């Protein structure tokens, strides 16, 4: 057992799923932030559990050539980025190895070296910015919450956001200070809670949504004037009223105070209309790469029936529609299904239908009804697929299953389940949708083997 507060020499051999460096000291795994594979350091042990210890670098003894300056004043504090202390090539290697490692260890399938599609722009890629607002040192400010807390860290420049989003943040704070508009105080008092900016990077449209406590804001005409002066490209300003205590960000009521309450963006050649509440991938360019891989893996020839479970606003479903006979999307959130139907109409797609249902219930119902989709695509949240969803999909005997995953560990678990039901994984490719952050997306194609007939 390692001793807390004692200093040991650590040789780092890899990374955790959160981007911490891993070393084994006296047979125990130690997780350390801000270190790289191949580095050696004196590490002070901060916390010891029966299985893992956590430490911090005291002195770096051997530095990696991939080490970089994070270039951010709040790196390691705000909890947004995990990989800013290394170059992008090393980050991509870490993510690719994580996917292969999970599929091999948990999934029982070694896909070989996993190709990872890195982003052309690892900075400034987020088309959605959400800044919490609070009083800091007696005046309103906005930034991000310190990891696992509600302490606001004011930020003037976040490298993941567009410069316009950060400029909008600054304009709102200026308006609040000059017009004496108070920040929300977490106890039901005050006014401004969040600044939300959504940009259509393809269309250039920008929607600003200010989430406020109460039913109105003072000096809203000046808010619009400040915003438009700061970023003339803004196409809409909306107030969102949320007077509920707690962590829910958006309220149900909206009021447009300038321009339009939606923006459009173009993804996979389709036009999507987005309101403040619509789900939309935050990295448009890389989402297009991801969906492109999913489309390839679906191997469509215009004759297939496709069932897309966890379809959100129908992005994957609609991107596949022109290549299939019919596509069916299923999603739990009613407003997302309404958006998906609207998106189908707007894009003139008439071979897509959408159902608001739990994926598990829908898959079991389709199976009970004797549905035989040729291809099933799934894009579940991090917890992956419930066992009965895997069972129901396999029972419908599609020729191909395309699994789009945002968590390599649950993906690997589900691949193993599919394998036991007569499906063989063919390929795995990763896409970096969230450069500098710990997440990684993967597309796995599974095909029905003869044994599954
Ligand atoms: N494929 C979409 C959305 C993927 S995110 C896209 O790329 O845009 C995962 C989606 O699964 C979310 O929209 C979430 O609302 C939905 N979801 C979560 N649990 C679900 C369930 N049990 N049944 C159906 N959909 C679910």
Coordinates of C-alpha atoms and ligand atoms in Angstrom, one line a residue:
X1 CA 0.0 0.0 0.0
X2 CA 1.3 3.5 -0.9
X3 CA 1.4 6.1 1.8
X4 CA -0.5 9.3 1.6
X5 CA 1.6 12.5 1.3
X6 CA 4.7 10.4 0.6
X7 CA 6.7 11.1 -2.7
X8 CA 7.5 8.2 -5.1
X9 CA 9.0 8.0 -8.5
X10 CA 6.5 7.3 -11.2
X11 CA 6.9 6.1 -14.8
X12 CA 3.8 6.9 -16.8
X13 CA 2.6 4.2 -19.2
X14 CA -0.8 5.4 -20.4
X15 CA -4.0 7.4 -19.7
X16 CA -7.3 6.9 -18.0
X17 CA -10.6 7.6 -19.7
X18 CA -10.5 11.0 -18.1
X19 CA -7.1 11.8 -19.5
X20 CA -5.1 11.3 -16.2
X21 CA -1.7 9.7 -16.7
X22 CA -1.3 6.2 -15.3
X23 CA 1.8 4.8 -13.5
X24 CA 2.2 1.6 -11.5
X25 CA 4.1 2.2 -8.2
X26 CA 4.8 -0.9 -6.1
X27 CA 2.2 -2.7 -8.0
X28 CA -0.5 -0.1 -7.4
X29 CA -2.1 2.0 -10.2
X30 CA -1.7 5.7 -9.6
X31 CA -3.6 8.4 -11.5
X32 CA -2.0 11.8 -12.0
X33 CA -3.2 14.9 -13.9
X34 CA -0.9 16.9 -16.1
X35 CA 1.5 14.1 -17.0
X36 CA 2.2 12.3 -20.2
X37 CA 2.9 8.7 -21.2
X38 CA 6.7 8.2 -21.3
X39 CA 7.4 10.8 -18.7
X40 CA 9.0 10.2 -15.3
X41 CA 8.2 12.3 -12.2
X42 CA 8.3 12.5 -8.5
X43 CA 4.7 12.1 -7.5
X44 CA 3.1 13.0 -4.2
X45 CA 0.3 10.6 -3.2
X46 CA -2.8 12.6 -2.3
X47 CA -5.4 9.9 -1.9
X48 CA -5.3 6.1 -1.6
X49 CA -8.2 3.7 -2.2
X50 CA -8.0 -0.1 -2.0
X51 CA -7.6 -0.2 -5.8
X52 CA -6.3 3.1 -7.0
X53 CA -4.2 6.0 -5.7
X54 CA -4.3 9.6 -6.9
X55 CA -1.3 11.9 -6.9
X56 CA 0.2 15.0 -8.3
X57 CA 3.5 15.8 -10.0
X58 CA 6.0 17.3 -7.6
X59 CA 9.0 17.4 -10.0
X60 CA 9.2 16.3 -13.6
X61 CA 12.3 14.1 -14.0
X62 CA 11.9 13.2 -17.7
X63 CA 9.7 15.3 -20.0
X64 CA 7.9 14.0 -23.1
X65 CA 8.6 15.6 -26.5
X66 CA 4.8 15.8 -26.8
X67 CA 4.4 18.1 -23.8
X68 CA 3.0 21.5 -24.6
X69 CA 2.1 24.7 -22.8
X70 CA -1.7 24.5 -22.1
X71 CA -2.1 28.1 -23.2
X72 CA -5.0 28.6 -20.8
X73 CA -5.1 30.4 -17.5
X74 CA -7.7 28.1 -16.0
X75 CA -6.6 24.7 -17.4
X76 CA -7.0 22.0 -14.8
X77 CA -9.5 24.2 -12.8
X78 CA -12.5 24.6 -15.0
X79 CA -12.8 20.9 -15.9
X80 CA -13.5 21.5 -19.6
X81 CA -10.3 20.3 -21.1
X82 CA -8.2 17.3 -20.2
X83 CA -5.5 17.2 -22.9
X84 CA -4.0 20.7 -23.2
X85 CA -0.7 19.8 -21.7
X86 CA 0.1 17.6 -24.7
X87 CA 0.2 18.1 -28.5
X88 CA -2.8 17.0 -30.6
X89 CA -1.0 14.0 -32.1
X90 CA -0.4 12.6 -28.6
X91 CA -4.1 13.2 -27.6
X92 CA -5.3 11.4 -30.7
X93 CA -2.9 8.4 -29.9
X94 CA -4.3 8.3 -26.4
X95 CA -7.9 8.3 -27.6
X96 CA -7.3 5.7 -30.3
X97 CA -5.5 3.4 -27.7
X98 CA -8.4 3.9 -25.3
X99 CA -10.9 2.6 -27.9
X100 CA -8.7 -0.4 -28.9
X101 CA -8.0 -1.2 -25.2
X102 CA -11.7 -1.2 -24.3
X103 CA -12.8 -3.3 -27.3
X104 CA -10.0 -5.8 -26.5
X105 CA -10.3 -6.0 -22.8
X106 CA -14.0 -5.6 -22.3
X107 CA -15.3 -6.6 -25.7
X108 CA -13.1 -9.6 -26.3
X109 CA -12.3 -8.3 -29.8
X110 CA -9.0 -6.8 -30.9
X111 CA -9.7 -4.4 -33.8
X112 CA -6.0 -3.7 -34.4
X113 CA -4.8 -0.2 -34.4
X114 CA -8.0 2.0 -34.4
X115 CA -8.0 4.7 -37.0
X116 CA -8.9 8.0 -35.4
X117 CA -10.2 11.0 -37.4
X118 CA -8.7 14.1 -35.8
X119 CA -10.2 17.5 -36.2
X120 CA -8.8 20.0 -38.6
X121 CA -9.6 22.7 -36.0
X122 CA -8.9 21.4 -32.4
X123 CA -9.7 24.8 -31.0
X124 CA -12.7 27.1 -31.4
X125 CA -14.9 24.2 -32.7
X126 CA -17.9 24.5 -30.3
X127 CA -21.0 25.9 -31.9
X128 CA -22.7 26.1 -28.5
X129 CA -21.4 28.1 -25.6
X130 CA -23.1 28.1 -22.2
X131 CA -21.6 30.5 -19.6
X132 CA -23.0 30.5 -16.0
X133 CA -23.4 34.0 -14.5
X134 CA -22.8 34.9 -10.8
X135 CA -21.6 37.7 -8.7
X136 CA -17.9 37.5 -8.2
X137 CA -16.2 40.1 -5.8
X138 CA -19.4 42.1 -5.8
X139 CA -20.0 42.4 -9.5
X140 CA -21.6 40.2 -12.2
X141 CA -19.3 37.9 -14.1
X142 CA -19.5 34.8 -16.3
X143 CA -17.3 31.9 -17.1
X144 CA -17.4 28.3 -16.0
X145 CA -17.9 26.4 -12.8
X146 CA -14.9 25.0 -11.0
X147 CA -14.9 21.2 -11.5
X148 CA -17.7 19.6 -9.4
X149 CA -18.8 22.8 -7.8
X150 CA -20.8 26.0 -8.2
X151 CA -17.9 28.3 -7.7
X152 CA -17.7 30.5 -10.8
X153 CA -14.3 31.0 -12.5
X154 CA -14.6 34.1 -14.6
X155 CA -13.2 33.5 -18.1
X156 CA -12.7 36.0 -20.8
X157 CA -11.3 33.6 -23.5
X158 CA -12.1 29.9 -23.7
X159 CA -10.2 28.3 -26.6
X160 CA -12.9 25.8 -27.2
X161 CA -15.4 28.5 -28.1
X162 CA -15.6 30.8 -31.0
X163 CA -14.2 34.3 -30.4
X164 CA -17.7 35.7 -31.2
X165 CA -19.2 33.6 -28.3
X166 CA -16.7 35.0 -25.9
X167 CA -17.3 38.5 -27.2
X168 CA -21.0 38.0 -26.6
X169 CA -20.2 36.9 -23.0
X170 CA -18.3 40.1 -22.5
X171 CA -21.1 42.3 -23.9
X172 CA -23.7 40.8 -21.6
X173 CA -21.5 41.3 -18.6
X174 CA -20.9 44.9 -19.6
X175 CA -24.6 45.5 -20.0
X176 CA -25.2 43.9 -16.5
X177 CA -22.6 46.1 -14.9
X178 CA -23.6 49.3 -16.6
X179 CA -27.3 48.8 -16.2
X180 CA -27.1 47.3 -12.7
X181 CA -28.7 44.0 -13.6
X182 CA -27.8 41.5 -10.9
X183 CA -26.7 38.0 -11.4
X184 CA -28.8 35.1 -10.1
X185 CA -27.8 34.1 -6.6
X186 CA -28.7 30.4 -6.3
X187 CA -31.3 31.1 -3.6
X188 CA -34.0 32.4 -5.9
X189 CA -32.9 36.0 -6.0
X190 CA -31.1 38.1 -8.7
X191 CA -31.7 38.0 -12.4
X192 CA -29.3 36.6 -15.1
X193 CA -28.5 32.9 -14.8
X194 CA -26.8 31.8 -18.0
X195 CA -25.6 33.2 -21.3
X196 CA -26.2 30.7 -24.1
X197 CA -24.8 31.2 -27.6
X198 CA -25.6 29.0 -30.6
X199 CA -23.8 29.5 -33.9
X200 CA -24.5 28.0 -37.3
X201 CA -20.9 27.8 -38.5
X202 CA -22.1 27.0 -42.1
X203 CA -24.7 29.7 -42.3
X204 CA -23.0 32.3 -40.1
X205 CA -26.2 32.8 -38.0
X206 CA -25.9 33.4 -34.3
X207 CA -28.6 33.1 -31.7
X208 CA -28.1 34.5 -28.2
X209 CA -30.3 33.3 -25.4
X210 CA -30.2 34.9 -21.9
X211 CA -31.6 32.7 -19.2
X212 CA -33.1 34.9 -16.5
X213 CA -34.9 34.5 -13.2
X214 CA -38.3 36.2 -13.0
X215 CA -40.6 37.3 -15.8
X216 CA -38.7 40.3 -17.3
X217 CA -35.3 42.0 -17.4
X218 CA -34.5 45.6 -17.0
X219 CA -33.0 47.6 -19.9
X220 CA -33.6 44.8 -22.5
X221 CA -33.3 47.3 -25.3
X222 CA -29.8 48.2 -24.2
X223 CA -29.0 44.5 -23.9
X224 CA -29.8 44.2 -27.6
X225 CA -27.9 47.3 -28.5
X226 CA -24.8 46.2 -26.6
X227 CA -24.9 42.7 -28.2
X228 CA -25.4 44.0 -31.8
X229 CA -22.6 46.5 -31.4
X230 CA -20.2 43.8 -30.1
X231 CA -21.1 41.1 -32.7
X232 CA -23.1 42.5 -35.7
X233 CA -23.5 39.0 -37.1
X234 CA -26.1 38.2 -34.3
X235 CA -29.4 37.1 -35.9
X236 CA -31.5 36.7 -32.8
X237 CA -31.7 37.5 -29.1
X238 CA -34.1 35.5 -26.9
X239 CA -34.9 35.7 -23.2
X240 CA -35.6 32.4 -21.5
X241 CA -37.4 32.6 -18.2
X242 CA -36.4 30.0 -15.6
X243 CA -37.4 30.8 -12.0
X244 CA -37.0 27.3 -10.7
X245 CA -34.3 26.6 -8.1
X246 CA -31.9 23.9 -9.0
X247 CA -29.6 22.9 -11.8
X248 CA -32.0 22.8 -14.8
X249 CA -30.7 25.5 -17.1
X250 CA -33.5 26.2 -19.5
X251 CA -37.1 27.2 -18.5
X252 CA -40.2 26.7 -20.6
X253 CA -41.0 30.3 -21.6
X254 CA -39.1 32.3 -24.2
X255 CA -39.4 35.8 -25.5
X256 CA -37.7 37.0 -28.6
X257 CA -36.3 40.5 -28.2
X258 CA -34.5 40.8 -31.5
X259 CA -34.5 39.0 -34.8
X260 CA -35.3 35.3 -35.1
X261 CA -35.7 32.8 -32.3
X262 CA -34.1 30.0 -34.4
X263 CA -31.0 29.6 -36.5
X264 CA -30.3 27.3 -39.4
X265 CA -27.2 25.2 -39.9
X266 CA -26.2 22.7 -42.6
X267 CA -25.0 19.2 -41.8
X268 CA -24.5 16.4 -44.2
X269 CA -26.0 18.5 -46.9
X270 CA -29.2 19.0 -45.0
X271 CA -30.6 22.1 -43.4
X272 CA -31.5 22.0 -39.7
X273 CA -33.5 24.6 -37.9
X274 CA -32.3 25.0 -34.3
X275 CA -34.0 26.6 -31.3
X276 CA -32.2 27.2 -28.0
X277 CA -33.6 23.9 -26.8
X278 CA -32.8 21.7 -29.8
X279 CA -30.1 19.0 -29.5
X280 CA -27.3 19.6 -32.0
X281 CA -23.8 18.2 -32.1
X282 CA -21.5 20.9 -30.8
X283 CA -18.7 20.1 -33.3
X284 CA -20.4 20.3 -36.7
X285 CA -17.4 19.4 -38.9
X286 CA -16.5 16.3 -36.9
X287 CA -20.2 15.3 -36.6
X288 CA -20.2 15.2 -40.3
X289 CA -17.2 13.0 -40.3
X290 CA -18.9 10.7 -37.7
X291 CA -22.1 10.4 -39.6
X292 CA -20.2 9.9 -42.9
X293 CA -18.6 6.8 -41.3
X294 CA -21.9 5.6 -40.0
X295 CA -23.4 6.0 -43.5
X296 CA -20.5 4.0 -45.0
X297 CA -20.8 1.3 -42.3
X298 CA -24.6 1.0 -43.1
X299 CA -23.6 0.1 -46.7
X300 CA -26.8 1.3 -48.3
X301 CA -27.9 0.8 -51.9
X302 CA -31.3 2.5 -52.0
X303 CA -33.3 -0.6 -51.2
X304 CA -32.9 -1.0 -47.5
X305 CA -35.1 -0.3 -44.5
X306 CA -33.2 1.4 -41.8
X307 CA -34.1 1.6 -38.1
X308 CA -32.3 4.4 -36.3
X309 CA -32.6 4.1 -32.5
X310 CA -31.7 7.1 -30.3
X311 CA -32.1 9.4 -33.3
X312 CA -32.2 12.8 -31.5
X313 CA -33.4 15.4 -34.0
X314 CA -33.0 12.9 -36.8
X315 CA -29.6 13.8 -38.1
X316 CA -28.3 10.3 -38.9
X317 CA -31.8 9.1 -39.9
X318 CA -32.2 11.9 -42.5
X319 CA -28.6 11.7 -43.7
X320 CA -29.3 8.1 -44.6
X321 CA -32.7 8.7 -46.1
X322 CA -31.6 9.4 -49.7
X323 CA -29.6 6.2 -49.7
X324 CA -32.3 3.9 -48.3
X325 CA -35.8 2.8 -49.2
X326 CA -37.2 3.9 -45.9
X327 CA -35.8 5.1 -42.6
X328 CA -37.4 5.1 -39.2
X329 CA -36.1 7.1 -36.2
X330 CA -36.9 6.5 -32.6
X331 CA -36.1 8.9 -29.8
X332 CA -37.3 9.4 -26.2
X333 CA -37.6 13.3 -26.1
X334 CA -40.8 14.5 -27.7
X335 CA -39.4 17.9 -28.8
X336 CA -36.5 16.2 -30.6
X337 CA -39.0 14.0 -32.5
X338 CA -41.0 17.2 -33.4
X339 CA -37.8 18.8 -34.7
X340 CA -36.9 15.6 -36.6
X341 CA -40.3 15.6 -38.4
X342 CA -39.9 19.3 -39.2
X343 CA -36.3 18.7 -40.4
X344 CA -37.6 15.9 -42.7
X345 CA -40.3 18.3 -44.1
X346 CA -37.9 21.2 -44.6
X347 CA -35.5 19.0 -46.5
X348 CA -38.2 17.4 -48.6
X349 CA -37.6 13.9 -47.3
X350 CA -40.7 11.8 -47.6
X351 CA -39.3 8.3 -46.8
X352 CA -38.6 9.0 -43.1
X353 CA -40.9 8.4 -40.2
X354 CA -40.2 9.2 -36.5
X355 CA -41.5 7.8 -33.3
X356 CA -41.3 9.2 -29.8
X357 CA -40.6 6.1 -27.7
X358 CA -38.1 4.4 -25.4
X359 CA -35.6 2.6 -27.6
X360 CA -36.0 -0.6 -25.6
X361 CA -39.8 -0.6 -25.8
X362 CA -39.7 0.4 -29.5
X363 CA -37.2 -2.3 -30.4
X364 CA -39.3 -5.0 -28.7
X365 CA -42.5 -3.8 -30.3
X366 CA -40.9 -3.7 -33.8
X367 CA -39.7 -7.2 -33.1
X368 CA -43.1 -8.4 -31.9
X369 CA -44.7 -6.9 -35.0
X370 CA -42.3 -8.9 -37.2
X371 CA -40.3 -5.9 -38.5
X372 CA -37.2 -6.9 -40.4
X373 CA -35.0 -3.8 -40.9
X374 CA -32.0 -4.5 -43.1
X375 CA -29.9 -2.1 -41.1
X376 CA -30.2 -0.9 -37.5
X377 CA -28.2 2.1 -36.3
X378 CA -27.8 3.0 -32.7
X379 CA -26.3 6.2 -31.1
X380 CA -27.1 5.8 -27.4
X381 CA -26.1 8.0 -24.5
X382 CA -23.0 7.0 -22.5
X383 CA -24.6 4.2 -20.6
X384 CA -25.0 2.3 -23.9
X385 CA -27.7 -0.3 -24.7
X386 CA -29.8 -2.1 -22.2
X387 CA -29.5 -5.9 -22.7
X388 CA -33.1 -6.2 -23.9
X389 CA -32.3 -3.6 -26.7
X390 CA -29.4 -5.8 -27.9
X391 CA -31.7 -8.9 -27.7
X392 CA -34.5 -7.2 -29.6
X393 CA -32.2 -5.9 -32.3
X394 CA -30.5 -9.3 -32.8
X395 CA -34.0 -10.9 -32.9
X396 CA -35.0 -8.7 -35.9
X397 CA -31.9 -10.1 -37.7
X398 CA -30.8 -7.1 -39.5
X399 CA -27.8 -7.8 -41.9
X400 CA -25.9 -4.9 -40.3
X401 CA -25.8 -3.1 -37.1
X402 CA -24.0 0.3 -37.0
X403 CA -23.1 1.3 -33.5
X404 CA -22.2 5.0 -33.0
X405 CA -20.8 5.3 -29.4
X406 CA -19.7 8.1 -27.1
X407 CA -18.2 5.7 -24.5
X408 CA -15.7 3.0 -25.5
X409 CA -16.4 0.9 -22.4
X410 CA -20.1 0.5 -22.8
X411 CA -19.6 0.1 -26.6
X412 CA -17.2 -2.8 -25.9
X413 CA -19.7 -4.4 -23.4
X414 CA -22.4 -4.2 -26.0
X415 CA -20.2 -5.5 -28.9
X416 CA -19.6 -8.6 -26.7
X417 CA -23.4 -9.1 -26.3
X418 CA -24.0 -8.8 -30.0
X419 CA -21.2 -11.2 -30.7
X420 CA -22.9 -13.8 -28.4
X421 CA -26.1 -13.3 -30.5
X422 CA -24.5 -14.0 -33.9
X423 CA -23.1 -10.7 -34.9
X424 CA -19.4 -10.1 -35.7
X425 CA -17.7 -6.7 -35.4
X426 CA -16.0 -5.8 -38.6
X427 CA -14.4 -2.5 -38.2
X428 CA -14.0 0.2 -35.6
X429 CA -13.0 3.8 -36.3
X430 CA -12.8 6.7 -33.9
X431 CA -13.7 10.3 -34.4
X432 CA -12.5 13.1 -32.2
X433 CA -15.6 15.3 -31.7
X434 CA -14.3 16.9 -28.6
X435 CA -10.6 17.9 -29.1
X436 CA -8.8 18.8 -25.9
X437 CA -11.5 17.0 -23.8
X438 CA -11.6 13.4 -22.7
X439 CA -14.5 12.1 -24.8
X440 CA -14.1 10.1 -28.0
X441 CA -16.7 8.7 -30.4
X442 CA -16.5 5.4 -32.2
X443 CA -18.3 3.8 -35.1
X444 CA -18.4 -0.1 -35.1
X445 CA -20.0 -2.1 -37.9
X446 CA -21.4 -5.5 -36.9
X447 CA -22.6 -8.0 -39.5
X448 CA -24.9 -11.0 -39.0
X449 CA -22.9 -14.1 -39.4
X450 CA -24.3 -17.4 -40.9
X451 CA -24.4 -18.8 -37.4
X452 CA -27.0 -16.2 -36.5
X453 CA -29.6 -17.4 -39.0
Ligands
LIG1 N1 -28.2 10.5 -33.1 C1 -28.5 11.8 -32.6 C2 -28.6 11.8 -31.1 C3 -27.7 11.0 -30.2 S1 -27.6 11.5 -28.5 C4 -27.5 12.7 -33.1 O1 -26.3 12.4 -33.3 O2 -27.8 13.9 -33.2 C5 -28.5 10.2 -27.8 C6 -30.0 10.4 -27.9 O3 -30.7 9.3 -27.2 C7 -30.5 11.6 -27.2 O4 -31.3 12.4 -28.1 C8 -31.4 11.1 -26.1 O5 -32.6 11.9 -25.8 C9 -31.8 9.7 -26.6 N2 -32.2 8.8 -25.6 C10 -31.7 8.6 -24.4 N3 -32.3 7.5 -23.8 C11 -33.2 7.0 -24.7 C12 -34.1 5.9 -24.6 N4 -34.2 5.1 -23.6 N5 -34.8 5.6 -25.7 C13 -34.7 6.4 -26.8 N6 -33.9 7.5 -26.9 C14 -33.2 7.8 -25.8

